[in-house]
Amino acid sequence: MDILTLQIISFLFLPLLSFMILILGGDYLKNKSHFIALPLIGLMLVNSIVFLVKSLTIHHFEINKSFQWFSTGDFSVSLGCYVDSVTCIMLVVVSLISFLVHLYSTEYMKDDPRYSRYFAFLGIFTFSMNGIVLSDSLIMMYIFWELVGLSSFLLIGFWFEKDRPPLAANKAFLTNRVGDIGMFIGIMILYFNIGSFNIQEIIIGSTNIDYLLLTAAGLLVFMGAVGKSAQFPLHIWLPDAMEGPTPVSALIHAATMVAAGVYMTFRIFPFLTPEALIVIAVIGAITALMAAITAITRNDIKAVLAYSTISQLGYMIMALGVGAPVYAFFHLVTHAMFKACLFLCSGSVIHAMHHSLHHLDDHHTDPQDMNNMGGLKNKMPITHAAMLISTLAIAGVPFFSGFLSKDGILAAVLSFYYKYGGMSVILPIAGFGAALITAFYMFRLIFKTFYGKPNKKEVYDHIHESPLPMTFPLILLSILSFATVFTLKLNPLKSSGWFKDLIYSFSKNHNFLDMYSVNKGIKTAHYDAMYLSLFVAAIGIALSILIYYLKKINVEKLSLAFNMLGLYSLSKNKFYIDKIYNTILYRPFFKQTKLASFLDWDIYDQKIVDAWGWITLKISNLSGKADYSILDQKIIDGVSHLTNFSSKKMKKIQSGVIQHYLLGGFMCLVIIIMVIQQFN
């Protein structure tokens, strides 16, 4: 086995080793568990950086290694790893965020009684995510896809002694299974029509199968992304998943797990038909705008970020739908950095609030409610600075990474409208509308949390900045939220640089689209999109300043005006989607389960099973009496008495003198001879 293969395997082996050691030896390691996890994940991070450097220095860097898993007759399945520049970037993203979350958690989770188990679960999640990234086939990706679902279930429901985390974990697990079923069916359709699970072979062979069947298969596989990447209508699990520890939210629901759906769609993009892509674009647009509107009325700091994540994922999916995979992936990476930073910053604030409330012996105040915060800027300067930088990035302000990636997506959306017109106008409306709202609600979060007067003075007095293991990841991620990191250029309006150059080749390959025309259209619409995106971002930030910082606009009056359009009620009630599901799915299902329970317990169990049990008991009682009275008392005891009587009589004729026995034997012999002679 060569060194390169060992390096690839290490991305799976190192986090898996961390999991195995901690799950088996966690009782002995306890609060020292991070001494195992951190070095192993750190080594994985170093290895990912080495691969990224190789992809930058080697033209058309590509590694493809596979082996036969099993075969039966003509059916065989191979598993393997496919590494290219996109894989290298994703490995760095997963490894970096995972390492920083591990480091952050050493302080955030230090008092947790299941400290070692927590780090073990982080390890198995990282292992699963790396498996998705490295997979060269859809079936291998699906295996790790399900393992990611399992490990996220364990992490979301980590605090299972509370009421809400187990419910959130179940909701996430079951909702994702809906998308996963569609994904599996789509994979099998592709296999039985192309004869391979390998992604590259499917891309080549997809031109030879029925067009409508390919469209259906592509959309079915995309259902997996709808679940994992929290797209409408399967997005309902992600806000509830915030019940897990905040570092988990940063790892799973900001940077890696939810990005898996986008990454998978990016990989299958070349064989998705134009009809499938239109559906994908519309789903992304609905998700982006709806989640942004919902975020406006959230007061829980993590809930705001959760809906923000859903909205940004909608952007990525919409970009893929309009033929801009490069900008979708670009936004995936930039979003991973600033959103992980936002979640960890929120964790820093919640951690400080928890300690203050614990000091005051206050168990009623919600440490995540922004209405209980205010004025924290001076108390937590590092957290404030990091959160402000990452907020500027997500709002699409020049000099920050989010501007570059979002600008490309909006240019692609605008170009799509320029080309097709008509109903396609909903895409730029959703894109630019979500951009405006994002800038508004994110600065609302900043002002309500860090500015103004403290809403609870007694809590404010005991607030302090988080320790270094928590602030260091914030500093690093905020640095990675600057545009210069991805361009190595000072021009804030240019997205060209090493990152885009590394992945640009992926914008040229598609089986059914004229990608040259698509890329040319994006380039043409670039400046229109840029000026418009700057304009809407400025409006969103200005409104937030006027309402929440300068307080020139009354919030209550604005809410009433907002509600005249019917939007406030929709936002407050999360577009009633949970209630709709509750009405058309949950309640009928529960009624069916109650009926099934009645039939099973009241009818089958109590009437049939218990009746048969009563009959059996009666029969057994009669059988027992017959057995005891007749068989046991009369027959068996009679035989034993007869045997005992006979043995006593026989005992008397036993003298112990051998001559007597010989005489008796001789007499018996004489009698036998006489009897024989008599018969003859």
PDB file of N, CA and C in Angstrom, residues 647-657 660-661:
ATOM      1  N   SER A 647     -40.039 -56.501  46.537  1.00  0.00           N
ATOM      2  CA  SER A 647     -38.631 -56.459  46.948  1.00  0.00           C
ATOM      3  C   SER A 647     -38.448 -56.944  48.371  1.00  0.00           C
ATOM      4  N   LYS A 648     -39.454 -56.645  49.224  1.00  0.00           N
ATOM      5  CA  LYS A 648     -39.366 -57.110  50.614  1.00  0.00           C
ATOM      6  C   LYS A 648     -39.470 -58.623  50.678  1.00  0.00           C
ATOM      7  N   LYS A 649     -40.396 -59.202  49.861  1.00  0.00           N
ATOM      8  CA  LYS A 649     -40.537 -60.648  49.847  1.00  0.00           C
ATOM      9  C   LYS A 649     -39.307 -61.322  49.270  1.00  0.00           C
ATOM     10  N   MET A 650     -38.805 -60.778  48.208  1.00  0.00           N
ATOM     11  CA  MET A 650     -37.621 -61.335  47.583  1.00  0.00           C
ATOM     12  C   MET A 650     -36.417 -61.261  48.511  1.00  0.00           C
ATOM     13  N   LYS A 651     -36.413 -60.201  49.329  1.00  0.00           N
ATOM     14  CA  LYS A 651     -35.291 -60.016  50.236  1.00  0.00           C
ATOM     15  C   LYS A 651     -35.169 -61.177  51.219  1.00  0.00           C
ATOM     16  N   LYS A 652     -36.362 -61.759  51.600  1.00  0.00           N
ATOM     17  CA  LYS A 652     -36.357 -62.796  52.620  1.00  0.00           C
ATOM     18  C   LYS A 652     -35.722 -64.097  52.145  1.00  0.00           C
ATOM     19  N   ILE A 653     -35.818 -64.330  50.802  1.00  0.00           N
ATOM     20  CA  ILE A 653     -35.265 -65.585  50.295  1.00  0.00           C
ATOM     21  C   ILE A 653     -33.778 -65.467  49.989  1.00  0.00           C
ATOM     22  N   GLN A 654     -33.217 -64.300  50.233  1.00  0.00           N
ATOM     23  CA  GLN A 654     -31.781 -64.119  50.002  1.00  0.00           C
ATOM     24  C   GLN A 654     -31.037 -64.393  51.305  1.00  0.00           C
ATOM     25  N   SER A 655     -30.347 -65.643  51.374  1.00  0.00           N
ATOM     26  CA  SER A 655     -29.606 -66.041  52.589  1.00  0.00           C
ATOM     27  C   SER A 655     -28.170 -65.588  52.601  1.00  0.00           C
ATOM     28  N   GLY A 656     -27.632 -65.379  51.431  1.00  0.00           N
ATOM     29  CA  GLY A 656     -26.228 -65.033  51.346  1.00  0.00           C
ATOM     30  C   GLY A 656     -25.305 -66.248  51.276  1.00  0.00           C
ATOM     31  N   VAL A 657     -25.905 -67.534  51.359  1.00  0.00           N
ATOM     32  CA  VAL A 657     -25.107 -68.787  51.289  1.00  0.00           C
ATOM     33  C   VAL A 657     -25.117 -69.264  49.853  1.00  0.00           C
ATOM     34  N   HIS A 660     -27.023 -72.575  48.824  1.00  0.00           N
ATOM     35  CA  HIS A 660     -28.470 -72.448  48.663  1.00  0.00           C
ATOM     36  C   HIS A 660     -28.817 -71.960  47.264  1.00  0.00           C
ATOM     37  N   TYR A 661     -28.036 -70.937  46.754  1.00  0.00           N
ATOM     38  CA  TYR A 661     -28.291 -70.385  45.430  1.00  0.00           C
ATOM     39  C   TYR A 661     -28.056 -71.439  44.358  1.00  0.00           C
TER      40      TYR A 661
END
